[in-house]
Coordinates of C-alpha atoms in Angstrom, one line a residue:
M140 CA 0.0 0.0 0.0
Q141 CA 1.4 3.4 -1.0
L142 CA 0.5 7.0 -0.1
H143 CA 1.5 9.6 -2.7
V144 CA 1.0 13.4 -2.4
S145 CA 1.3 15.3 -5.7
P146 CA 3.9 18.1 -5.9
S147 CA 1.2 20.6 -6.5
M148 CA -0.5 19.5 -3.3
R149 CA -3.8 19.2 -5.3
S150 CA -4.3 15.5 -4.8
I151 CA -3.5 12.6 -2.6
T152 CA -3.4 9.0 -4.1
I153 CA -3.7 5.8 -2.1
S154 CA -2.9 2.5 -4.0
S155 CA -2.9 -1.2 -3.0
S156 CA -1.4 -3.8 -5.3
N157 CA -1.5 -7.6 -5.5
D158 CA -1.3 -10.3 -8.2
F159 CA -4.9 -9.8 -9.3
T160 CA -5.7 -6.1 -9.3
T161 CA -4.7 -2.6 -8.3
D162 CA -7.0 -0.5 -6.2
L163 CA -6.7 3.3 -6.4
M164 CA -8.2 6.0 -4.3
K165 CA -7.6 9.6 -5.3
I166 CA -8.6 12.6 -3.2
K167 CA -8.6 15.9 -5.1
L168 CA -8.1 19.1 -3.1
A169 CA -9.6 22.4 -4.0
A170 CA -6.7 24.6 -3.2
R171 CA -2.9 24.6 -3.5
H172 CA -2.3 25.4 0.2
I173 CA -3.7 23.1 2.8
S174 CA -4.7 24.6 6.1
S175 CA -4.0 22.6 9.3
R176 CA -7.7 22.2 9.7
T177 CA -8.1 20.7 6.2
L178 CA -5.1 18.4 6.8
F179 CA -6.6 17.2 10.1
H180 CA -9.9 16.3 8.4
T181 CA -8.0 14.6 5.6
I182 CA -6.0 12.4 8.0
L183 CA -9.2 11.6 9.9
I184 CA -10.9 10.4 6.7
L185 CA -7.8 8.4 5.7
A186 CA -7.7 6.8 9.1
F187 CA -11.3 5.7 8.6
L188 CA -10.8 4.3 5.0
L189 CA -7.5 2.6 5.2
P190 CA -8.7 -0.4 7.2
F191 CA -11.3 -1.1 4.5
V192 CA -8.7 -0.9 1.8
F193 CA -6.5 -3.4 3.7
I194 CA -9.4 -5.8 4.1
L195 CA -10.4 -5.6 0.4
T196 CA -6.7 -6.2 -0.5
A197 CA -6.6 -9.4 1.6
L198 CA -10.0 -10.7 0.3
V199 CA -9.4 -10.5 -3.4
P200 CA -6.6 -13.2 -3.6
L201 CA -8.8 -15.5 -1.5
E202 CA -12.0 -15.1 -3.5
G203 CA -10.5 -15.3 -7.0
V204 CA -11.6 -13.3 -10.0
N205 CA -14.8 -15.3 -10.6
K206 CA -16.5 -14.8 -7.2
C207 CA -18.2 -11.7 -6.1
S208 CA -18.9 -11.8 -2.4
S209 CA -16.9 -8.7 -1.6
I210 CA -18.0 -5.2 -2.5
D211 CA -14.7 -4.7 -4.4
C212 CA -15.3 -7.7 -6.7
L213 CA -18.9 -6.8 -7.1
G214 CA -17.9 -3.3 -8.2
R215 CA -15.5 -4.7 -10.8
R216 CA -18.4 -6.8 -12.2
L217 CA -20.9 -4.0 -12.2
G218 CA -18.6 -1.2 -13.2
P219 CA -18.4 -2.1 -16.9
R220 CA -22.2 -1.9 -17.1
F221 CA -22.3 1.5 -15.6
L222 CA -19.6 2.6 -18.0
G223 CA -21.6 1.2 -21.0
R224 CA -19.4 -1.8 -21.5
V225 CA -20.9 -5.2 -22.4
D226 CA -20.1 -8.3 -20.3
D227 CA -18.0 -10.9 -22.1
S228 CA -20.7 -13.6 -21.7
E229 CA -23.3 -11.5 -23.5
R230 CA -20.8 -10.9 -26.4
L231 CA -20.1 -14.6 -26.6
A232 CA -23.8 -15.4 -26.7
R233 CA -24.3 -12.9 -29.4
D234 CA -21.4 -14.3 -31.5
F235 CA -22.7 -17.9 -31.0
Y236 CA -26.2 -16.8 -32.1
N237 CA -24.7 -15.3 -35.3
I238 CA -22.8 -18.6 -36.0
L239 CA -26.0 -20.7 -35.4
N240 CA -28.0 -18.4 -37.7
E241 CA -25.3 -18.7 -40.4
V242 CA -25.3 -22.6 -40.3
S243 CA -29.1 -22.8 -40.2
T244 CA -29.2 -22.2 -44.0
Q245 CA -26.3 -24.4 -44.9
D246 CA -26.6 -28.0 -46.2
I247 CA -25.5 -30.7 -43.8
P248 CA -22.7 -32.7 -45.5
D249 CA -23.6 -36.2 -46.5
G250 CA -22.0 -38.8 -44.3
L251 CA -21.5 -36.5 -41.4
K252 CA -20.8 -38.7 -38.4
L253 CA -23.0 -37.5 -35.5
P254 CA -22.3 -38.1 -31.8
D255 CA -24.9 -40.2 -30.0
S256 CA -25.0 -38.1 -26.9
F257 CA -23.9 -34.8 -25.4
N258 CA -20.9 -36.4 -23.8
H259 CA -19.8 -37.8 -27.1
L260 CA -20.2 -34.4 -28.6
L261 CA -17.9 -32.9 -26.0
S262 CA -15.4 -35.7 -26.5
D263 CA -15.4 -35.1 -30.3
M264 CA -14.9 -31.4 -29.8
K265 CA -11.8 -32.1 -27.7
N266 CA -10.3 -34.7 -29.9
N267 CA -11.1 -33.1 -33.3
H268 CA -10.5 -29.5 -32.3
Y269 CA -13.8 -28.2 -33.6
D270 CA -14.0 -24.5 -34.4
A271 CA -17.3 -22.7 -33.5
K272 CA -18.8 -23.1 -36.9
T273 CA -18.2 -26.9 -37.1
F274 CA -19.6 -27.3 -33.6
A275 CA -22.7 -25.4 -34.6
L276 CA -23.2 -27.5 -37.7
V277 CA -22.8 -30.7 -35.8
L278 CA -25.2 -29.5 -33.1
R279 CA -27.8 -28.6 -35.6
A280 CA -27.5 -32.0 -37.4
M281 CA -27.9 -33.8 -34.0
M282 CA -31.0 -31.8 -33.0
E283 CA -32.6 -32.4 -36.4
K284 CA -31.9 -36.2 -36.1
F285 CA -33.4 -36.3 -32.6
E286 CA -36.5 -34.4 -33.8
R287 CA -37.0 -37.0 -36.6
D288 CA -36.5 -39.9 -34.2
I289 CA -39.0 -38.4 -31.7
R290 CA -41.5 -37.8 -34.4
E291 CA -41.2 -41.3 -35.8
S292 CA -41.6 -42.7 -32.3
K293 CA -44.7 -40.6 -31.7
F294 CA -46.3 -41.9 -34.9
A295 CA -45.4 -45.5 -34.0
E296 CA -46.9 -45.0 -30.5
L297 CA -50.1 -43.7 -32.1
M298 CA -50.3 -46.7 -34.4
N299 CA -49.8 -49.1 -31.5
K300 CA -52.5 -47.3 -29.5
H301 CA -54.9 -47.6 -32.5
F302 CA -54.3 -51.3 -32.7
A303 CA -54.8 -51.6 -28.9
A304 CA -58.0 -49.7 -29.1
S305 CA -59.3 -51.8 -32.0
S306 CA -58.6 -55.1 -30.3
I307 CA -60.7 -57.0 -27.7
P308 CA -58.9 -57.4 -24.3
K309 CA -58.4 -61.1 -23.3
G310 CA -60.5 -60.7 -20.2
I311 CA -63.5 -59.3 -22.1
H312 CA -63.2 -62.0 -24.7
C313 CA -63.1 -64.6 -22.0
L314 CA -66.2 -63.2 -20.3
S315 CA -68.2 -63.4 -23.5
L316 CA -67.1 -67.0 -24.1
R317 CA -67.8 -68.2 -20.6
L318 CA -71.2 -66.5 -20.6
T319 CA -72.1 -68.0 -24.0
D320 CA -71.2 -71.5 -22.6
E321 CA -73.3 -70.8 -19.5
Y322 CA -76.2 -69.9 -21.8
S323 CA -76.1 -73.4 -23.4
S324 CA -75.7 -75.3 -20.1
N325 CA -77.7 -73.3 -17.5
A326 CA -81.4 -72.9 -17.9
H327 CA -81.5 -70.0 -15.5
A328 CA -79.1 -68.1 -17.9
R329 CA -81.7 -68.7 -20.7
R330 CA -84.7 -67.4 -18.8
Q331 CA -86.9 -65.0 -20.5
L332 CA -85.9 -61.3 -20.3
P333 CA -87.9 -59.7 -19.0
S334 CA -90.3 -62.1 -17.2
P335 CA -93.6 -62.6 -19.0
E336 CA -95.5 -60.4 -16.5
F337 CA -93.3 -57.4 -17.4
L338 CA -93.6 -57.8 -21.2
P339 CA -96.3 -55.0 -21.5
V340 CA -93.8 -52.6 -19.9
L341 CA -91.6 -52.8 -22.9
S342 CA -94.0 -50.6 -24.9
D343 CA -95.5 -48.6 -22.0
N344 CA -94.6 -44.9 -22.4
A345 CA -95.2 -44.2 -18.8
Y346 CA -91.7 -45.7 -18.2
H347 CA -88.3 -44.3 -19.0
H348 CA -86.9 -46.2 -21.9
Y349 CA -83.1 -46.4 -22.6
I350 CA -81.6 -48.0 -25.7
L351 CA -78.1 -49.4 -25.8
A352 CA -76.5 -51.0 -28.8
T353 CA -73.3 -52.9 -28.0
D354 CA -71.3 -56.1 -28.3
N355 CA -69.3 -55.4 -25.1
I356 CA -70.9 -57.2 -22.2
L357 CA -68.7 -55.6 -19.5
A358 CA -69.4 -52.1 -20.8
A359 CA -73.1 -52.8 -21.1
S360 CA -73.2 -53.9 -17.4
V361 CA -71.5 -50.6 -16.3
V362 CA -74.0 -48.5 -18.3
V363 CA -77.0 -50.3 -16.9
S364 CA -75.6 -50.5 -13.3
S365 CA -74.6 -46.8 -13.2
A366 CA -78.0 -45.7 -14.6
V367 CA -79.9 -47.8 -12.0
H368 CA -77.8 -46.7 -9.1
S369 CA -78.1 -43.0 -10.0
S370 CA -81.8 -43.1 -10.4
S371 CA -84.3 -41.8 -7.8
K372 CA -86.9 -44.1 -9.3
P373 CA -85.2 -47.2 -10.7
E374 CA -88.5 -49.0 -10.9
K375 CA -89.4 -46.7 -13.8
I376 CA -86.3 -47.7 -15.9
V377 CA -86.5 -50.0 -18.9
F378 CA -83.3 -50.9 -20.8
H379 CA -83.5 -52.2 -24.3
I380 CA -80.1 -53.7 -25.1
I381 CA -79.4 -54.6 -28.8
T382 CA -76.4 -56.7 -29.6
D383 CA -75.1 -58.8 -32.5
K384 CA -75.8 -62.5 -33.1
K385 CA -72.4 -63.8 -31.8
T386 CA -72.7 -61.8 -28.5
Y387 CA -76.4 -62.4 -27.9
A388 CA -76.2 -65.6 -25.8
G389 CA -73.4 -64.1 -23.5
M390 CA -75.2 -60.8 -23.1
H391 CA -78.5 -62.5 -22.3
S392 CA -76.7 -64.7 -19.8
W393 CA -75.2 -61.8 -17.9
F394 CA -78.4 -59.9 -17.4
A395 CA -80.4 -63.1 -16.7
L396 CA -77.9 -64.1 -13.9
N397 CA -77.3 -60.5 -12.6
S398 CA -80.6 -58.8 -12.0
V399 CA -80.8 -55.1 -11.7
A400 CA -84.3 -55.1 -10.3
P401 CA -86.5 -53.2 -9.9
A402 CA -85.3 -51.9 -13.3
I403 CA -86.3 -54.0 -16.3
V404 CA -83.9 -55.2 -19.0
E405 CA -84.6 -56.6 -22.4
V406 CA -81.8 -58.1 -24.6
K407 CA -82.3 -58.6 -28.3
G408 CA -80.0 -59.6 -31.1
V409 CA -80.1 -57.8 -34.5
H410 CA -81.2 -61.1 -36.0
Q411 CA -84.4 -60.9 -33.9
F412 CA -85.7 -57.7 -35.5
D413 CA -87.9 -58.5 -38.4
W414 CA -87.6 -55.0 -39.8
L415 CA -83.8 -55.2 -40.2
T416 CA -83.8 -56.7 -43.7
R417 CA -81.5 -56.0 -46.6
E418 CA -84.4 -54.2 -48.3
N419 CA -84.6 -51.7 -45.4
V420 CA -80.9 -51.2 -44.9
P421 CA -79.4 -51.5 -48.5
V422 CA -76.8 -48.7 -47.9
L423 CA -75.3 -50.5 -44.9
E424 CA -75.1 -53.7 -46.9
A425 CA -73.2 -51.7 -49.5
V426 CA -70.9 -50.1 -46.9
E427 CA -69.9 -53.5 -45.5
S428 CA -69.3 -55.0 -48.9
H429 CA -67.6 -52.0 -50.6
N430 CA -63.9 -52.9 -51.3
G431 CA -62.8 -49.3 -50.8
V432 CA -64.5 -49.1 -47.4
R433 CA -63.1 -52.4 -46.3
N434 CA -59.6 -51.4 -47.3
Y435 CA -60.0 -48.1 -45.6
Y436 CA -61.0 -49.5 -42.2
H437 CA -59.0 -52.8 -42.3
G438 CA -56.1 -52.0 -44.5
N439 CA -52.6 -50.5 -44.0
H440 CA -53.3 -47.2 -42.1
V441 CA -49.8 -45.8 -42.9
A442 CA -49.6 -46.6 -46.6
G443 CA -50.1 -43.5 -48.7
A444 CA -50.0 -41.2 -45.6
N445 CA -47.5 -38.4 -45.8
L446 CA -46.3 -38.2 -42.2
T447 CA -44.0 -35.3 -42.9
E448 CA -46.9 -33.1 -43.7
T449 CA -49.2 -33.9 -40.7
T450 CA -49.1 -33.5 -37.0
P451 CA -49.4 -36.3 -34.5
R452 CA -52.8 -34.9 -33.3
R453 CA -54.2 -34.9 -36.9
F454 CA -52.8 -38.4 -37.5
A455 CA -54.4 -39.6 -34.2
S456 CA -57.8 -38.2 -35.4
K457 CA -57.4 -40.0 -38.8
L458 CA -56.6 -43.3 -37.0
Q459 CA -59.6 -42.9 -34.7
S460 CA -61.9 -42.3 -37.8
R461 CA -60.6 -45.7 -39.2
S462 CA -61.9 -47.8 -36.4
P463 CA -63.7 -50.9 -37.8
K464 CA -66.7 -50.2 -35.5
Y465 CA -67.8 -47.4 -37.9
I466 CA -68.9 -50.0 -40.5
S467 CA -70.7 -52.1 -37.9
L468 CA -74.5 -52.4 -38.2
L469 CA -74.7 -51.8 -34.4
N470 CA -73.1 -48.4 -34.8
H471 CA -75.7 -47.4 -37.4
L472 CA -78.7 -48.8 -35.6
R473 CA -79.6 -45.5 -33.9
I474 CA -80.9 -44.2 -37.2
Y475 CA -83.5 -46.9 -37.3
I476 CA -84.9 -46.5 -33.7
P477 CA -88.4 -45.3 -34.7
E478 CA -88.8 -48.4 -36.8
L479 CA -87.3 -50.8 -34.3
F480 CA -89.5 -49.5 -31.5
P481 CA -92.7 -48.5 -33.2
N482 CA -94.7 -48.2 -29.9
L483 CA -92.4 -45.9 -28.0
D484 CA -92.7 -42.1 -28.1
K485 CA -89.6 -40.9 -26.3
V486 CA -86.3 -42.7 -25.5
V487 CA -82.7 -41.9 -24.4
F488 CA -80.0 -43.5 -26.5
L489 CA -76.7 -44.2 -24.7
D490 CA -73.4 -45.3 -26.0
D491 CA -71.6 -48.2 -24.3
D492 CA -68.6 -46.0 -23.2
I493 CA -70.5 -43.8 -20.9
V494 CA -71.2 -43.7 -17.2
V495 CA -74.4 -42.3 -15.6
Q496 CA -73.7 -40.3 -12.5
R497 CA -76.9 -38.4 -12.0
D498 CA -80.6 -39.2 -12.2
L499 CA -81.6 -38.9 -15.9
A500 CA -85.4 -38.9 -15.2
P501 CA -85.6 -35.0 -15.8
L502 CA -84.6 -35.6 -19.4
W503 CA -88.2 -36.9 -20.1
D504 CA -89.5 -33.6 -18.8
I505 CA -87.5 -31.5 -21.3
D506 CA -89.6 -30.0 -24.0
L507 CA -87.7 -30.4 -27.2
G508 CA -89.9 -27.9 -28.9
G509 CA -90.9 -30.1 -31.8
K510 CA -87.3 -31.1 -32.5
V511 CA -86.2 -34.7 -32.8
N512 CA -82.8 -35.0 -31.2
G513 CA -81.8 -33.5 -27.8
A514 CA -78.0 -33.3 -27.7
V515 CA -75.2 -31.2 -26.3
E516 CA -73.1 -28.9 -28.6
T517 CA -69.4 -29.5 -29.0
C518 CA -68.2 -26.1 -30.1
R519 CA -68.3 -24.2 -26.8
G520 CA -66.7 -25.0 -23.5
D521 CA -63.7 -24.6 -21.2
D522 CA -61.7 -27.4 -22.9
E523 CA -60.7 -26.0 -26.2
W524 CA -59.6 -29.4 -27.6
V525 CA -62.7 -31.3 -26.8
M526 CA -65.3 -28.5 -27.1
S527 CA -64.1 -27.0 -30.4
K528 CA -65.9 -29.1 -33.0
R529 CA -67.6 -27.5 -35.9
L530 CA -68.7 -28.9 -39.2
R531 CA -65.3 -28.1 -40.7
N532 CA -63.8 -30.7 -38.3
Y533 CA -65.8 -33.5 -39.9
F534 CA -66.3 -32.7 -43.6
N535 CA -64.2 -32.0 -46.6
F536 CA -65.4 -28.5 -47.7
S537 CA -63.4 -28.7 -50.9
H538 CA -66.0 -31.2 -52.1
P539 CA -68.6 -29.2 -54.1
L540 CA -71.7 -30.9 -52.5
I541 CA -70.4 -30.3 -49.0
A542 CA -69.5 -26.7 -49.8
K543 CA -73.0 -26.1 -51.3
H544 CA -75.1 -27.6 -48.5
L545 CA -73.1 -27.0 -45.3
D546 CA -71.6 -24.1 -43.3
P547 CA -68.1 -24.9 -42.0
E548 CA -68.6 -22.7 -38.9
E549 CA -71.8 -24.4 -37.9
C550 CA -71.6 -25.9 -34.4
A551 CA -71.5 -29.7 -34.2
W552 CA -73.3 -31.8 -31.6
A553 CA -72.5 -35.1 -30.0
Y554 CA -73.7 -38.7 -30.0
G555 CA -73.4 -40.7 -26.7
M556 CA -76.4 -39.4 -24.7
N557 CA -79.3 -38.3 -26.8
V558 CA -83.0 -37.7 -26.1
F559 CA -85.1 -38.8 -29.2
D560 CA -88.7 -37.7 -29.7
L561 CA -89.8 -40.6 -31.8
Q562 CA -93.2 -39.2 -32.6
A563 CA -91.6 -36.1 -34.1
W564 CA -89.0 -38.2 -35.9
R565 CA -91.6 -40.4 -37.7
K566 CA -92.9 -37.2 -39.3
T567 CA -89.5 -36.4 -41.0
S568 CA -87.3 -37.9 -43.7
I569 CA -84.2 -38.2 -41.5
R570 CA -83.6 -41.8 -42.4
E571 CA -83.9 -41.2 -46.1
T572 CA -81.5 -38.2 -45.9
Y573 CA -79.0 -40.3 -44.0
H574 CA -79.1 -43.0 -46.7
S575 CA -78.9 -40.5 -49.5
W576 CA -75.7 -38.9 -48.1
L577 CA -74.1 -42.3 -47.4
R578 CA -74.6 -43.2 -51.1
E579 CA -73.1 -39.9 -52.2
N580 CA -70.0 -40.5 -50.0
L581 CA -69.6 -44.0 -51.4
K582 CA -69.8 -42.6 -54.9
S583 CA -67.1 -40.1 -54.2
N584 CA -64.9 -42.8 -52.7
L585 CA -65.2 -41.5 -49.2
T586 CA -63.9 -38.0 -50.0
M587 CA -66.8 -36.1 -48.4
W588 CA -66.1 -37.3 -44.9
K589 CA -64.1 -40.0 -43.1
L590 CA -65.4 -40.2 -39.6
G591 CA -68.0 -42.9 -39.0
T592 CA -71.6 -42.3 -38.3
L593 CA -71.7 -38.8 -36.9
P594 CA -71.1 -36.8 -40.2
P595 CA -74.1 -38.2 -42.1
A596 CA -76.2 -37.7 -38.9
L597 CA -75.0 -34.1 -38.7
I598 CA -76.6 -33.6 -42.1
A599 CA -79.7 -35.8 -41.6
F600 CA -80.6 -34.1 -38.3
K601 CA -80.0 -30.6 -39.6
G602 CA -82.8 -28.4 -38.2
H603 CA -84.0 -31.2 -35.9
V604 CA -81.7 -30.7 -32.9
H605 CA -82.6 -29.2 -29.6
I606 CA -79.5 -28.2 -27.6
L607 CA -79.2 -29.6 -24.1
D608 CA -77.3 -28.0 -21.2
P609 CA -73.7 -29.2 -21.4
S610 CA -73.8 -30.5 -17.8
W611 CA -75.9 -33.4 -19.0
H612 CA -73.1 -34.9 -21.1
M613 CA -69.3 -34.4 -20.7
L614 CA -67.1 -35.7 -23.5
G615 CA -63.5 -36.4 -24.2
L616 CA -62.5 -38.8 -21.3
G617 CA -61.1 -41.2 -23.9
Y618 CA -58.6 -38.8 -25.4
Q619 CA -58.2 -35.7 -23.2
K620 CA -55.8 -36.7 -20.4
N621 CA -56.0 -33.3 -18.8
T622 CA -59.8 -33.5 -18.2
N623 CA -60.9 -31.4 -15.3
I624 CA -61.7 -33.8 -12.5
E625 CA -64.1 -31.5 -10.7
N626 CA -66.1 -31.1 -13.9
V627 CA -66.2 -34.9 -14.3
R628 CA -67.7 -35.3 -10.8
K629 CA -70.5 -32.8 -11.6
A630 CA -71.5 -34.2 -15.0
A631 CA -74.7 -36.2 -15.3
V632 CA -73.1 -38.5 -18.0
I633 CA -69.4 -38.8 -18.6
H634 CA -68.3 -40.1 -22.0
Y635 CA -65.1 -42.0 -22.7
N636 CA -65.2 -41.2 -26.4
G637 CA -61.8 -41.8 -28.0
Q638 CA -59.3 -44.6 -28.0
S639 CA -58.5 -44.7 -24.3
K640 CA -61.5 -46.7 -23.1
P641 CA -61.5 -47.4 -19.4
W642 CA -61.6 -51.2 -19.9
L643 CA -58.3 -51.0 -21.9
E644 CA -54.8 -50.9 -20.6
I645 CA -54.3 -47.6 -22.5
G646 CA -57.1 -46.0 -20.5
F647 CA -56.2 -43.0 -18.3
E648 CA -55.5 -44.2 -14.8
H649 CA -56.9 -41.2 -13.0
L650 CA -60.2 -41.3 -15.0
R651 CA -60.8 -45.1 -14.9
P652 CA -62.1 -45.1 -11.2
F653 CA -65.3 -43.3 -12.4
W654 CA -66.0 -46.4 -14.5
T655 CA -64.6 -49.2 -12.4
K656 CA -66.8 -48.3 -9.4
Y657 CA -69.7 -49.9 -11.3
V658 CA -67.9 -53.1 -12.2
N659 CA -68.9 -56.1 -10.0
Y660 CA -65.5 -57.5 -9.2
S661 CA -67.0 -60.1 -6.8
N662 CA -68.8 -61.8 -9.7
D663 CA -67.4 -65.3 -10.4
F664 CA -67.3 -64.7 -14.2
I665 CA -65.3 -61.5 -13.7
K666 CA -62.9 -63.2 -11.3
N667 CA -62.4 -66.3 -13.4
C668 CA -61.6 -64.1 -16.5
H669 CA -59.1 -62.2 -14.4
I670 CA -60.7 -58.9 -15.0
L671 CA -59.0 -57.2 -12.0
E672 CA -59.8 -53.9 -10.4

């Protein structure tokens, strides 16, 4: 430490030196001649400051140049900013950005060997002495490769999920086989449903009639059980369950052996309806036999698809639309309800992937205002993914017929829980319109729409829909993982529409309990088929 007084007596300089830095303190004096009083005050100030200078001088070697716990070091860091200088780290970041921006437009050399990991990249930099530009080029090539790998993995995951959703779980297949066998060996499993004394109830409009078309016995049991448990008057409930010929015996066995009294259940196979002839459903016969349709739903779902020009979400939607269930007669049956149940005036149609959580009896008191179909809209709601469906989401508006007859911004509605006024329906030409548009879509090689039975229904029911309060029917539990749980609890009916059905391994774990609470895990058939909770 040194004290230096200038010859002119105009300044006094204090300096402290070490290996890292030099600290200077300069005191300028206002006059050439210093009075004794001024000198006294100066010495007093120096006596106060010198201990701090000594401490700072001792701390700097101990802290090193990269640590800033002392005021002196902090000053050296902040000083350049006050003086308008830029920190070296900011300059380096700016230079590196310029290099990255430069290589972003360059072609990546063929055969460029890329490291497999960040550690390998560091090792290559050290061994090969990369300059900044080479490093940036290699880094860009690595990131692009990883992005391609992640994208391919995502599409592969979606394909596997599609196959899982289209398959029948082993436990559910076992349940159907065991119940079918029970039907042939157990007279009680073959008993008439409902009992003869309740047959008049099947056409009594004083009761609340529900219709369910499915070949999934376990799912049907949950729909019926949840509806009965949620009802304030279960004795008023009548379920009409329609299934296919192969599932009829098993479905009948389940409800014959597992009563839901006082509710009444009827089980019928499509082969038991005299009205369902080829003459009455010619379009569906054409749909099932059309080669283009069969290839579309059962063929290679990746062939011809340009995965580089689509997003995973769009690809998932396309896969969902290619589910084989969409060409099943069971899926089209709802359009024939007035003919299949000629004596009923009003019914509620339920899909097999729903759960009833609230008494649905008030639905029969809703005045549909002369409309045919009571349904919830799907274009308004808190969930922008689930509740953002308009006609543009279902139809190809580049097709001239679609562009001519439909408005792309018109709000769509949902199947799954629908109130049908059958008296009003019988006065319309809804079925004929449905058939007509199905024929047009077949003629156009499925270019008007792709997604199952809802698009032709959106056209056929146009002008015949009464909008229900959205609390009656909550959608999206089969594809929206981030569904609001509180909203799920409040909904009258929750709908697992989508691929992630609650009975599948790919179902969402946090949403499955709302469904499994209505599965009878103590049932011997459930236990023997290892359908576990």
